[in-house]
């Protein structure tokens, strides 16, 4: 049987900065269902193409994209309110995490490698969901939409995360699932990994990052030597 291709090695890193929805939390598919449901209720037909554009985007970008798609009559404030209300209800008791999250976070904590979150979500949403998922205590810093003036794809969220960690961005590893997130992380100077969730990488994105299938793969690439020696 031929040997399986090995994962690309990662450069050494001093910290890891994670995106939240779709990277740490398995929430994007739930939110997609809500977006389609609310759009239909308001009399608009959501499409995969329009939805793909808003994945990982800030509220300002989402508003602009939906207005461009459906016209100035699109009731964004009501759409946003209804989506938040439904999401809060469906995530009130349990927030699922992506495959490999607990293993990777536990490993990083044991190695005393600091971790941060850089998300386009508002602070109330981010802190609530990370808390319900049981992840809050892993992170030394959480940068939300409330903390930046220029959200993703601008690098500001990642630059602020590195600042909070007391590190230069070039020493950090960033993990993302969205196009805007990859662009932001790469522009900050961080070594960038994309673990796709709902949106596949394009050739442009592949030039900006390393694409991996799951956080299990990222953990293996990060700690390959130690994982082999421990078996």
mmCIF file with all atom_site columns, C-alpha atoms in Angstrom:
data_model
loop_
_atom_site.group_PDB
_atom_site.id
_atom_site.type_symbol
_atom_site.label_atom_id
_atom_site.label_alt_id
_atom_site.label_comp_id
_atom_site.label_asym_id
_atom_site.label_entity_id
_atom_site.label_seq_id
_atom_site.pdbx_PDB_ins_code
_atom_site.Cartn_x
_atom_site.Cartn_y
_atom_site.Cartn_z
_atom_site.occupancy
_atom_site.B_iso_or_equiv
_atom_site.pdbx_formal_charge
_atom_site.auth_seq_id
_atom_site.auth_comp_id
_atom_site.auth_asym_id
_atom_site.auth_atom_id
_atom_site.pdbx_PDB_model_num
ATOM 1   C CA . UNK A 1 1   ? 0.000   0.000  0.000  1.00 0.00 ? 1   UNK A CA 1
ATOM 2   C CA . UNK A 1 2   ? 1.520   3.377  -0.964 1.00 0.00 ? 2   UNK A CA 1
ATOM 3   C CA . UNK A 1 3   ? 2.307   5.781  1.856  1.00 0.00 ? 3   UNK A CA 1
ATOM 4   C CA . UNK A 1 4   ? -0.213  8.536  2.497  1.00 0.00 ? 4   UNK A CA 1
ATOM 5   C CA . UNK A 1 5   ? 1.064   12.008 1.574  1.00 0.00 ? 5   UNK A CA 1
ATOM 6   C CA . UNK A 1 6   ? 2.308   13.879 4.621  1.00 0.00 ? 6   UNK A CA 1
ATOM 7   C CA . UNK A 1 7   ? 0.814   17.173 5.675  1.00 0.00 ? 7   UNK A CA 1
ATOM 8   C CA . UNK A 1 8   ? 2.859   20.279 4.873  1.00 0.00 ? 8   UNK A CA 1
ATOM 9   C CA . UNK A 1 9   ? 5.004   21.231 7.868  1.00 0.00 ? 9   UNK A CA 1
ATOM 10  C CA . UNK A 1 10  ? 4.199   24.431 9.691  1.00 0.00 ? 10  UNK A CA 1
ATOM 11  C CA . UNK A 1 11  ? 6.737   27.080 10.512 1.00 0.00 ? 11  UNK A CA 1
ATOM 12  C CA . UNK A 1 12  ? 7.379   27.463 14.248 1.00 0.00 ? 12  UNK A CA 1
ATOM 13  C CA . UNK A 1 13  ? 4.769   29.647 15.961 1.00 0.00 ? 13  UNK A CA 1
ATOM 14  C CA . UNK A 1 14  ? 4.471   31.300 19.359 1.00 0.00 ? 14  UNK A CA 1
ATOM 15  C CA . UNK A 1 15  ? 0.674   31.611 19.510 1.00 0.00 ? 15  UNK A CA 1
ATOM 16  C CA . UNK A 1 16  ? -2.498  30.644 17.656 1.00 0.00 ? 16  UNK A CA 1
ATOM 17  C CA . UNK A 1 17  ? -5.306  33.018 16.692 1.00 0.00 ? 17  UNK A CA 1
ATOM 18  C CA . UNK A 1 18  ? -8.591  31.356 15.743 1.00 0.00 ? 18  UNK A CA 1
ATOM 19  C CA . UNK A 1 19  ? -11.592 32.599 13.863 1.00 0.00 ? 19  UNK A CA 1
ATOM 20  C CA . UNK A 1 20  ? -14.769 31.594 15.710 1.00 0.00 ? 20  UNK A CA 1
ATOM 21  C CA . UNK A 1 21  ? -17.848 30.602 13.655 1.00 0.00 ? 21  UNK A CA 1
ATOM 22  C CA . UNK A 1 22  ? -17.021 27.799 11.235 1.00 0.00 ? 22  UNK A CA 1
ATOM 23  C CA . UNK A 1 23  ? -13.524 27.354 12.675 1.00 0.00 ? 23  UNK A CA 1
ATOM 24  C CA . UNK A 1 24  ? -13.999 26.722 16.392 1.00 0.00 ? 24  UNK A CA 1
ATOM 25  C CA . UNK A 1 25  ? -17.790 26.531 16.503 1.00 0.00 ? 25  UNK A CA 1
ATOM 26  C CA . UNK A 1 26  ? -19.854 24.343 14.184 1.00 0.00 ? 26  UNK A CA 1
ATOM 27  C CA . UNK A 1 27  ? -22.493 27.031 13.751 1.00 0.00 ? 27  UNK A CA 1
ATOM 28  C CA . UNK A 1 28  ? -22.333 28.102 10.104 1.00 0.00 ? 28  UNK A CA 1
ATOM 29  C CA . UNK A 1 29  ? -24.741 25.469 8.784  1.00 0.00 ? 29  UNK A CA 1
ATOM 30  C CA . UNK A 1 30  ? -27.275 26.328 11.493 1.00 0.00 ? 30  UNK A CA 1
ATOM 31  C CA . UNK A 1 31  ? -26.967 30.011 10.637 1.00 0.00 ? 31  UNK A CA 1
ATOM 32  C CA . UNK A 1 32  ? -27.285 29.262 6.924  1.00 0.00 ? 32  UNK A CA 1
ATOM 33  C CA . UNK A 1 33  ? -30.634 27.581 7.569  1.00 0.00 ? 33  UNK A CA 1
ATOM 34  C CA . UNK A 1 34  ? -31.724 30.618 9.585  1.00 0.00 ? 34  UNK A CA 1
ATOM 35  C CA . UNK A 1 35  ? -30.643 33.056 6.854  1.00 0.00 ? 35  UNK A CA 1
ATOM 36  C CA . UNK A 1 36  ? -32.673 31.173 4.236  1.00 0.00 ? 36  UNK A CA 1
ATOM 37  C CA . UNK A 1 37  ? -35.660 30.881 6.578  1.00 0.00 ? 37  UNK A CA 1
ATOM 38  C CA . UNK A 1 38  ? -35.723 34.564 7.558  1.00 0.00 ? 38  UNK A CA 1
ATOM 39  C CA . UNK A 1 39  ? -35.175 35.732 3.981  1.00 0.00 ? 39  UNK A CA 1
ATOM 40  C CA . UNK A 1 40  ? -38.146 33.681 2.800  1.00 0.00 ? 40  UNK A CA 1
ATOM 41  C CA . UNK A 1 41  ? -40.316 34.996 5.630  1.00 0.00 ? 41  UNK A CA 1
ATOM 42  C CA . UNK A 1 42  ? -39.460 38.556 4.571  1.00 0.00 ? 42  UNK A CA 1
ATOM 43  C CA . UNK A 1 43  ? -40.314 37.796 0.942  1.00 0.00 ? 43  UNK A CA 1
ATOM 44  C CA . UNK A 1 44  ? -36.816 37.420 -0.516 1.00 0.00 ? 44  UNK A CA 1
ATOM 45  C CA . UNK A 1 45  ? -35.236 34.340 -2.080 1.00 0.00 ? 45  UNK A CA 1
ATOM 46  C CA . UNK A 1 46  ? -31.827 33.641 -0.586 1.00 0.00 ? 46  UNK A CA 1
ATOM 47  C CA . UNK A 1 47  ? -29.343 31.781 -2.805 1.00 0.00 ? 47  UNK A CA 1
ATOM 48  C CA . UNK A 1 48  ? -26.168 29.822 -2.123 1.00 0.00 ? 48  UNK A CA 1
ATOM 49  C CA . UNK A 1 49  ? -24.209 32.430 -4.065 1.00 0.00 ? 49  UNK A CA 1
ATOM 50  C CA . UNK A 1 50  ? -25.445 35.361 -1.980 1.00 0.00 ? 50  UNK A CA 1
ATOM 51  C CA . UNK A 1 51  ? -25.073 33.395 1.247  1.00 0.00 ? 51  UNK A CA 1
ATOM 52  C CA . UNK A 1 52  ? -21.517 32.389 0.312  1.00 0.00 ? 52  UNK A CA 1
ATOM 53  C CA . UNK A 1 53  ? -20.588 36.042 0.003  1.00 0.00 ? 53  UNK A CA 1
ATOM 54  C CA . UNK A 1 54  ? -21.707 36.875 3.533  1.00 0.00 ? 54  UNK A CA 1
ATOM 55  C CA . UNK A 1 55  ? -19.988 33.938 5.264  1.00 0.00 ? 55  UNK A CA 1
ATOM 56  C CA . UNK A 1 56  ? -17.381 35.372 7.609  1.00 0.00 ? 56  UNK A CA 1
ATOM 57  C CA . UNK A 1 57  ? -18.326 38.948 6.758  1.00 0.00 ? 57  UNK A CA 1
ATOM 58  C CA . UNK A 1 58  ? -18.943 41.816 9.158  1.00 0.00 ? 58  UNK A CA 1
ATOM 59  C CA . UNK A 1 59  ? -22.413 43.213 9.666  1.00 0.00 ? 59  UNK A CA 1
ATOM 60  C CA . UNK A 1 60  ? -21.538 46.232 7.524  1.00 0.00 ? 60  UNK A CA 1
ATOM 61  C CA . UNK A 1 61  ? -20.373 44.052 4.643  1.00 0.00 ? 61  UNK A CA 1
ATOM 62  C CA . UNK A 1 62  ? -23.390 41.772 4.994  1.00 0.00 ? 62  UNK A CA 1
ATOM 63  C CA . UNK A 1 63  ? -25.723 44.765 4.838  1.00 0.00 ? 63  UNK A CA 1
ATOM 64  C CA . UNK A 1 64  ? -23.975 46.041 1.701  1.00 0.00 ? 64  UNK A CA 1
ATOM 65  C CA . UNK A 1 65  ? -24.018 42.654 -0.032 1.00 0.00 ? 65  UNK A CA 1
ATOM 66  C CA . UNK A 1 66  ? -27.687 42.031 0.721  1.00 0.00 ? 66  UNK A CA 1
ATOM 67  C CA . UNK A 1 67  ? -28.643 45.522 -0.420 1.00 0.00 ? 67  UNK A CA 1
ATOM 68  C CA . UNK A 1 68  ? -26.702 44.996 -3.647 1.00 0.00 ? 68  UNK A CA 1
ATOM 69  C CA . UNK A 1 69  ? -28.414 41.636 -4.183 1.00 0.00 ? 69  UNK A CA 1
ATOM 70  C CA . UNK A 1 70  ? -31.984 42.595 -3.296 1.00 0.00 ? 70  UNK A CA 1
ATOM 71  C CA . UNK A 1 71  ? -32.139 46.373 -3.558 1.00 0.00 ? 71  UNK A CA 1
ATOM 72  C CA . UNK A 1 72  ? -32.499 49.197 -1.073 1.00 0.00 ? 72  UNK A CA 1
ATOM 73  C CA . UNK A 1 73  ? -35.888 47.911 0.056  1.00 0.00 ? 73  UNK A CA 1
ATOM 74  C CA . UNK A 1 74  ? -34.275 44.895 1.722  1.00 0.00 ? 74  UNK A CA 1
ATOM 75  C CA . UNK A 1 75  ? -35.133 45.311 5.449  1.00 0.00 ? 75  UNK A CA 1
ATOM 76  C CA . UNK A 1 76  ? -31.668 44.574 6.809  1.00 0.00 ? 76  UNK A CA 1
ATOM 77  C CA . UNK A 1 77  ? -32.353 45.732 10.388 1.00 0.00 ? 77  UNK A CA 1
ATOM 78  C CA . UNK A 1 78  ? -35.345 43.404 10.669 1.00 0.00 ? 78  UNK A CA 1
ATOM 79  C CA . UNK A 1 79  ? -33.460 40.583 8.934  1.00 0.00 ? 79  UNK A CA 1
ATOM 80  C CA . UNK A 1 80  ? -30.540 40.960 11.349 1.00 0.00 ? 80  UNK A CA 1
ATOM 81  C CA . UNK A 1 81  ? -32.840 41.096 14.394 1.00 0.00 ? 81  UNK A CA 1
ATOM 82  C CA . UNK A 1 82  ? -34.748 37.975 13.373 1.00 0.00 ? 82  UNK A CA 1
ATOM 83  C CA . UNK A 1 83  ? -31.568 36.038 12.558 1.00 0.00 ? 83  UNK A CA 1
ATOM 84  C CA . UNK A 1 84  ? -30.059 36.924 15.944 1.00 0.00 ? 84  UNK A CA 1
ATOM 85  C CA . UNK A 1 85  ? -33.242 35.950 17.770 1.00 0.00 ? 85  UNK A CA 1
ATOM 86  C CA . UNK A 1 86  ? -33.430 32.537 16.093 1.00 0.00 ? 86  UNK A CA 1
ATOM 87  C CA . UNK A 1 87  ? -29.700 31.894 16.489 1.00 0.00 ? 87  UNK A CA 1
ATOM 88  C CA . UNK A 1 88  ? -29.836 32.760 20.181 1.00 0.00 ? 88  UNK A CA 1
ATOM 89  C CA . UNK A 1 89  ? -32.708 30.346 20.680 1.00 0.00 ? 89  UNK A CA 1
ATOM 90  C CA . UNK A 1 90  ? -31.068 27.466 18.857 1.00 0.00 ? 90  UNK A CA 1
ATOM 91  C CA . UNK A 1 91  ? -27.713 27.950 20.605 1.00 0.00 ? 91  UNK A CA 1
ATOM 92  C CA . UNK A 1 92  ? -29.080 28.645 24.102 1.00 0.00 ? 92  UNK A CA 1
ATOM 93  C CA . UNK A 1 93  ? -28.435 25.200 25.544 1.00 0.00 ? 93  UNK A CA 1
ATOM 94  C CA . UNK A 1 94  ? -25.568 23.832 23.465 1.00 0.00 ? 94  UNK A CA 1
ATOM 95  C CA . UNK A 1 95  ? -23.100 25.181 20.908 1.00 0.00 ? 95  UNK A CA 1
ATOM 96  C CA . UNK A 1 96  ? -21.372 22.449 18.862 1.00 0.00 ? 96  UNK A CA 1
ATOM 97  C CA . UNK A 1 97  ? -17.646 22.655 18.195 1.00 0.00 ? 97  UNK A CA 1
ATOM 98  C CA . UNK A 1 98  ? -15.783 21.619 15.071 1.00 0.00 ? 98  UNK A CA 1
ATOM 99  C CA . UNK A 1 99  ? -13.899 18.332 14.803 1.00 0.00 ? 99  UNK A CA 1
ATOM 100 C CA . UNK A 1 100 ? -10.524 18.442 16.509 1.00 0.00 ? 100 UNK A CA 1
ATOM 101 C CA . UNK A 1 101 ? -11.161 21.606 18.516 1.00 0.00 ? 101 UNK A CA 1
ATOM 102 C CA . UNK A 1 102 ? -10.911 20.105 22.005 1.00 0.00 ? 102 UNK A CA 1
ATOM 103 C CA . UNK A 1 103 ? -7.843  18.022 21.188 1.00 0.00 ? 103 UNK A CA 1
ATOM 104 C CA . UNK A 1 104 ? -6.002  20.973 19.638 1.00 0.00 ? 104 UNK A CA 1
ATOM 105 C CA . UNK A 1 105 ? -6.921  23.490 22.340 1.00 0.00 ? 105 UNK A CA 1
ATOM 106 C CA . UNK A 1 106 ? -6.002  21.033 25.086 1.00 0.00 ? 106 UNK A CA 1
ATOM 107 C CA . UNK A 1 107 ? -2.654  20.325 23.440 1.00 0.00 ? 107 UNK A CA 1
ATOM 108 C CA . UNK A 1 108 ? -1.890  24.032 23.035 1.00 0.00 ? 108 UNK A CA 1
ATOM 109 C CA . UNK A 1 109 ? -2.804  24.718 26.662 1.00 0.00 ? 109 UNK A CA 1
ATOM 110 C CA . UNK A 1 110 ? -0.599  21.893 27.912 1.00 0.00 ? 110 UNK A CA 1
ATOM 111 C CA . UNK A 1 111 ? 2.281   23.329 25.887 1.00 0.00 ? 111 UNK A CA 1
ATOM 112 C CA . UNK A 1 112 ? 1.570   26.811 27.279 1.00 0.00 ? 112 UNK A CA 1
ATOM 113 C CA . UNK A 1 113 ? 1.088   28.238 23.813 1.00 0.00 ? 113 UNK A CA 1
ATOM 114 C CA . UNK A 1 114 ? -1.187  31.295 24.115 1.00 0.00 ? 114 UNK A CA 1
ATOM 115 C CA . UNK A 1 115 ? -4.420  31.422 22.114 1.00 0.00 ? 115 UNK A CA 1
ATOM 116 C CA . UNK A 1 116 ? -6.746  34.192 20.961 1.00 0.00 ? 116 UNK A CA 1
ATOM 117 C CA . UNK A 1 117 ? -9.953  34.584 18.967 1.00 0.00 ? 117 UNK A CA 1
ATOM 118 C CA . UNK A 1 118 ? -10.428 37.118 16.165 1.00 0.00 ? 118 UNK A CA 1
ATOM 119 C CA . UNK A 1 119 ? -14.060 37.195 15.042 1.00 0.00 ? 119 UNK A CA 1
ATOM 120 C CA . UNK A 1 120 ? -16.362 39.459 13.044 1.00 0.00 ? 120 UNK A CA 1
ATOM 121 C CA . UNK A 1 121 ? -19.154 38.739 15.523 1.00 0.00 ? 121 UNK A CA 1
ATOM 122 C CA . UNK A 1 122 ? -20.252 41.245 18.135 1.00 0.00 ? 122 UNK A CA 1
ATOM 123 C CA . UNK A 1 123 ? -18.920 40.741 21.655 1.00 0.00 ? 123 UNK A CA 1
ATOM 124 C CA . UNK A 1 124 ? -22.248 39.645 23.169 1.00 0.00 ? 124 UNK A CA 1
ATOM 125 C CA . UNK A 1 125 ? -22.641 36.915 20.548 1.00 0.00 ? 125 UNK A CA 1
ATOM 126 C CA . UNK A 1 126 ? -19.016 35.754 20.750 1.00 0.00 ? 126 UNK A CA 1
ATOM 127 C CA . UNK A 1 127 ? -18.766 35.595 24.525 1.00 0.00 ? 127 UNK A CA 1
ATOM 128 C CA . UNK A 1 128 ? -22.130 33.868 24.858 1.00 0.00 ? 128 UNK A CA 1
ATOM 129 C CA . UNK A 1 129 ? -21.393 31.189 22.301 1.00 0.00 ? 129 UNK A CA 1
ATOM 130 C CA . UNK A 1 130 ? -17.818 30.537 23.439 1.00 0.00 ? 130 UNK A CA 1
ATOM 131 C CA . UNK A 1 131 ? -19.053 30.327 27.020 1.00 0.00 ? 131 UNK A CA 1
ATOM 132 C CA . UNK A 1 132 ? -21.856 27.903 26.195 1.00 0.00 ? 132 UNK A CA 1
ATOM 133 C CA . UNK A 1 133 ? -19.392 25.777 24.225 1.00 0.00 ? 133 UNK A CA 1
ATOM 134 C CA . UNK A 1 134 ? -17.066 25.694 27.237 1.00 0.00 ? 134 UNK A CA 1
ATOM 135 C CA . UNK A 1 135 ? -14.157 27.328 25.414 1.00 0.00 ? 135 UNK A CA 1
ATOM 136 C CA . UNK A 1 136 ? -13.794 30.769 27.023 1.00 0.00 ? 136 UNK A CA 1
ATOM 137 C CA . UNK A 1 137 ? -11.105 29.825 29.523 1.00 0.00 ? 137 UNK A CA 1
ATOM 138 C CA . UNK A 1 138 ? -8.700  28.672 26.809 1.00 0.00 ? 138 UNK A CA 1
ATOM 139 C CA . UNK A 1 139 ? -8.171  32.138 25.356 1.00 0.00 ? 139 UNK A CA 1
ATOM 140 C CA . UNK A 1 140 ? -5.879  34.934 26.480 1.00 0.00 ? 140 UNK A CA 1
ATOM 141 C CA . UNK A 1 141 ? -7.662  37.458 24.250 1.00 0.00 ? 141 UNK A CA 1
ATOM 142 C CA . UNK A 1 142 ? -10.945 37.664 22.322 1.00 0.00 ? 142 UNK A CA 1
ATOM 143 C CA . UNK A 1 143 ? -11.162 40.330 19.628 1.00 0.00 ? 143 UNK A CA 1
ATOM 144 C CA . UNK A 1 144 ? -14.688 41.004 18.344 1.00 0.00 ? 144 UNK A CA 1
ATOM 145 C CA . UNK A 1 145 ? -16.393 43.454 15.998 1.00 0.00 ? 145 UNK A CA 1
ATOM 146 C CA . UNK A 1 146 ? -16.747 45.816 18.967 1.00 0.00 ? 146 UNK A CA 1
ATOM 147 C CA . UNK A 1 147 ? -12.957 46.079 19.279 1.00 0.00 ? 147 UNK A CA 1
ATOM 148 C CA . UNK A 1 148 ? -12.070 47.170 15.735 1.00 0.00 ? 148 UNK A CA 1
ATOM 149 C CA . UNK A 1 149 ? -12.857 50.008 13.366 1.00 0.00 ? 149 UNK A CA 1
ATOM 150 C CA . UNK A 1 150 ? -12.027 47.983 10.246 1.00 0.00 ? 150 UNK A CA 1
ATOM 151 C CA . UNK A 1 151 ? -13.320 44.375 10.330 1.00 0.00 ? 151 UNK A CA 1
ATOM 152 C CA . UNK A 1 152 ? -12.219 41.478 8.152  1.00 0.00 ? 152 UNK A CA 1
ATOM 153 C CA . UNK A 1 153 ? -11.002 41.359 5.385  1.00 0.00 ? 153 UNK A CA 1
ATOM 154 C CA . UNK A 1 154 ? -8.933  44.170 6.910  1.00 0.00 ? 154 UNK A CA 1
ATOM 155 C CA . UNK A 1 155 ? -6.094  42.741 9.049  1.00 0.00 ? 155 UNK A CA 1
ATOM 156 C CA . UNK A 1 156 ? -6.990  44.887 12.074 1.00 0.00 ? 156 UNK A CA 1
ATOM 157 C CA . UNK A 1 157 ? -8.660  42.064 14.085 1.00 0.00 ? 157 UNK A CA 1
ATOM 158 C CA . UNK A 1 158 ? -5.548  39.919 13.772 1.00 0.00 ? 158 UNK A CA 1
ATOM 159 C CA . UNK A 1 159 ? -3.174  42.789 14.452 1.00 0.00 ? 159 UNK A CA 1
ATOM 160 C CA . UNK A 1 160 ? -5.064  43.644 17.647 1.00 0.00 ? 160 UNK A CA 1
ATOM 161 C CA . UNK A 1 161 ? -5.066  39.981 18.703 1.00 0.00 ? 161 UNK A CA 1
ATOM 162 C CA . UNK A 1 162 ? -1.288  39.817 18.304 1.00 0.00 ? 162 UNK A CA 1
ATOM 163 C CA . UNK A 1 163 ? -0.960  43.059 20.247 1.00 0.00 ? 163 UNK A CA 1
ATOM 164 C CA . UNK A 1 164 ? -3.021  41.645 23.124 1.00 0.00 ? 164 UNK A CA 1
ATOM 165 C CA . UNK A 1 165 ? -0.787  38.570 23.153 1.00 0.00 ? 165 UNK A CA 1
ATOM 166 C CA . UNK A 1 166 ? 2.343   40.750 23.212 1.00 0.00 ? 166 UNK A CA 1
ATOM 167 C CA . UNK A 1 167 ? 3.658   39.220 19.983 1.00 0.00 ? 167 UNK A CA 1
ATOM 168 C CA . UNK A 1 168 ? 4.424   40.345 16.453 1.00 0.00 ? 168 UNK A CA 1
ATOM 169 C CA . UNK A 1 169 ? 1.967   38.869 13.938 1.00 0.00 ? 169 UNK A CA 1
ATOM 170 C CA . UNK A 1 170 ? 4.695   37.023 12.035 1.00 0.00 ? 170 UNK A CA 1
ATOM 171 C CA . UNK A 1 171 ? 5.176   34.716 15.037 1.00 0.00 ? 171 UNK A CA 1
ATOM 172 C CA . UNK A 1 172 ? 1.495   33.733 15.176 1.00 0.00 ? 172 UNK A CA 1
ATOM 173 C CA . UNK A 1 173 ? -0.513  31.025 13.443 1.00 0.00 ? 173 UNK A CA 1
ATOM 174 C CA . UNK A 1 174 ? -3.978  32.059 12.212 1.00 0.00 ? 174 UNK A CA 1
ATOM 175 C CA . UNK A 1 175 ? -6.749  29.561 11.468 1.00 0.00 ? 175 UNK A CA 1
ATOM 176 C CA . UNK A 1 176 ? -9.747  30.541 9.336  1.00 0.00 ? 176 UNK A CA 1
ATOM 177 C CA . UNK A 1 177 ? -12.609 29.055 7.325  1.00 0.00 ? 177 UNK A CA 1
ATOM 178 C CA . UNK A 1 178 ? -13.819 32.018 5.235  1.00 0.00 ? 178 UNK A CA 1
ATOM 179 C CA . UNK A 1 179 ? -12.434 33.999 2.325  1.00 0.00 ? 179 UNK A CA 1
ATOM 180 C CA . UNK A 1 180 ? -12.563 37.341 4.119  1.00 0.00 ? 180 UNK A CA 1
ATOM 181 C CA . UNK A 1 181 ? -10.906 35.789 7.153  1.00 0.00 ? 181 UNK A CA 1
ATOM 182 C CA . UNK A 1 182 ? -8.044  34.298 5.153  1.00 0.00 ? 182 UNK A CA 1
ATOM 183 C CA . UNK A 1 183 ? -7.443  37.645 3.463  1.00 0.00 ? 183 UNK A CA 1
ATOM 184 C CA . UNK A 1 184 ? -7.386  39.382 6.850  1.00 0.00 ? 184 UNK A CA 1
ATOM 185 C CA . UNK A 1 185 ? -5.035  36.881 8.472  1.00 0.00 ? 185 UNK A CA 1
ATOM 186 C CA . UNK A 1 186 ? -2.649  36.828 5.521  1.00 0.00 ? 186 UNK A CA 1
ATOM 187 C CA . UNK A 1 187 ? -2.562  40.627 5.322  1.00 0.00 ? 187 UNK A CA 1
ATOM 188 C CA . UNK A 1 188 ? -1.616  40.772 9.009  1.00 0.00 ? 188 UNK A CA 1
ATOM 189 C CA . UNK A 1 189 ? 1.524   38.770 8.304  1.00 0.00 ? 189 UNK A CA 1
ATOM 190 C CA . UNK A 1 190 ? 0.457   35.664 10.208 1.00 0.00 ? 190 UNK A CA 1
ATOM 191 C CA . UNK A 1 191 ? 1.107   32.163 8.953  1.00 0.00 ? 191 UNK A CA 1
ATOM 192 C CA . UNK A 1 192 ? -2.404  31.319 7.745  1.00 0.00 ? 192 UNK A CA 1
ATOM 193 C CA . UNK A 1 193 ? -4.273  28.015 7.637  1.00 0.00 ? 193 UNK A CA 1
ATOM 194 C CA . UNK A 1 194 ? -7.681  27.608 6.014  1.00 0.00 ? 194 UNK A CA 1
ATOM 195 C CA . UNK A 1 195 ? -9.901  24.774 7.208  1.00 0.00 ? 195 UNK A CA 1
ATOM 196 C CA . UNK A 1 196 ? -12.894 25.150 4.854  1.00 0.00 ? 196 UNK A CA 1
ATOM 197 C CA . UNK A 1 197 ? -16.386 24.845 6.259  1.00 0.00 ? 197 UNK A CA 1
ATOM 198 C CA . UNK A 1 198 ? -19.204 25.930 3.917  1.00 0.00 ? 198 UNK A CA 1
ATOM 199 C CA . UNK A 1 199 ? -17.109 27.881 1.399  1.00 0.00 ? 199 UNK A CA 1
ATOM 200 C CA . UNK A 1 200 ? -14.366 26.105 -0.593 1.00 0.00 ? 200 UNK A CA 1
ATOM 201 C CA . UNK A 1 201 ? -11.024 27.799 -1.281 1.00 0.00 ? 201 UNK A CA 1
ATOM 202 C CA . UNK A 1 202 ? -10.323 29.445 -4.613 1.00 0.00 ? 202 UNK A CA 1
ATOM 203 C CA . UNK A 1 203 ? -6.983  29.561 -6.413 1.00 0.00 ? 203 UNK A CA 1
ATOM 204 C CA . UNK A 1 204 ? -6.561  33.089 -5.042 1.00 0.00 ? 204 UNK A CA 1
ATOM 205 C CA . UNK A 1 205 ? -7.083  31.863 -1.484 1.00 0.00 ? 205 UNK A CA 1
ATOM 206 C CA . UNK A 1 206 ? -4.742  28.908 -1.913 1.00 0.00 ? 206 UNK A CA 1
ATOM 207 C CA . UNK A 1 207 ? -1.982  31.379 -2.768 1.00 0.00 ? 207 UNK A CA 1
ATOM 208 C CA . UNK A 1 208 ? -2.512  33.125 0.579  1.00 0.00 ? 208 UNK A CA 1
ATOM 209 C CA . UNK A 1 209 ? -2.677  30.146 2.922  1.00 0.00 ? 209 UNK A CA 1
ATOM 210 C CA . UNK A 1 210 ? -2.262  26.439 3.513  1.00 0.00 ? 210 UNK A CA 1
ATOM 211 C CA . UNK A 1 211 ? -5.525  24.497 3.168  1.00 0.00 ? 211 UNK A CA 1
ATOM 212 C CA . UNK A 1 212 ? -6.141  21.590 5.552  1.00 0.00 ? 212 UNK A CA 1
ATOM 213 C CA . UNK A 1 213 ? -9.110  19.308 6.051  1.00 0.00 ? 213 UNK A CA 1
ATOM 214 C CA . UNK A 1 214 ? -9.662  19.669 9.789  1.00 0.00 ? 214 UNK A CA 1
ATOM 215 C CA . UNK A 1 215 ? -8.128  20.881 13.018 1.00 0.00 ? 215 UNK A CA 1
ATOM 216 C CA . UNK A 1 216 ? -6.915  17.301 13.517 1.00 0.00 ? 216 UNK A CA 1
ATOM 217 C CA . UNK A 1 217 ? -4.728  17.897 10.455 1.00 0.00 ? 217 UNK A CA 1
ATOM 218 C CA . UNK A 1 218 ? -3.520  21.258 11.783 1.00 0.00 ? 218 UNK A CA 1
ATOM 219 C CA . UNK A 1 219 ? -2.594  19.678 15.109 1.00 0.00 ? 219 UNK A CA 1
ATOM 220 C CA . UNK A 1 220 ? -0.754  16.873 13.337 1.00 0.00 ? 220 UNK A CA 1
ATOM 221 C CA . UNK A 1 221 ? 1.186   19.320 11.149 1.00 0.00 ? 221 UNK A CA 1
ATOM 222 C CA . UNK A 1 222 ? 1.995   21.520 14.125 1.00 0.00 ? 222 UNK A CA 1
ATOM 223 C CA . UNK A 1 223 ? 3.187   18.790 16.453 1.00 0.00 ? 223 UNK A CA 1
ATOM 224 C CA . UNK A 1 224 ? 4.065   15.922 14.101 1.00 0.00 ? 224 UNK A CA 1
ATOM 225 C CA . UNK A 1 225 ? 7.386   15.075 15.746 1.00 0.00 ? 225 UNK A CA 1
ATOM 226 C CA . UNK A 1 226 ? 5.948   15.019 19.270 1.00 0.00 ? 226 UNK A CA 1
ATOM 227 C CA . UNK A 1 227 ? 2.879   13.029 18.232 1.00 0.00 ? 227 UNK A CA 1
ATOM 228 C CA . UNK A 1 228 ? 5.083   10.402 16.592 1.00 0.00 ? 228 UNK A CA 1
ATOM 229 C CA . UNK A 1 229 ? 7.444   10.164 19.565 1.00 0.00 ? 229 UNK A CA 1
ATOM 230 C CA . UNK A 1 230 ? 4.532   9.727  21.970 1.00 0.00 ? 230 UNK A CA 1
ATOM 231 C CA . UNK A 1 231 ? 3.149   6.667  20.141 1.00 0.00 ? 231 UNK A CA 1
#
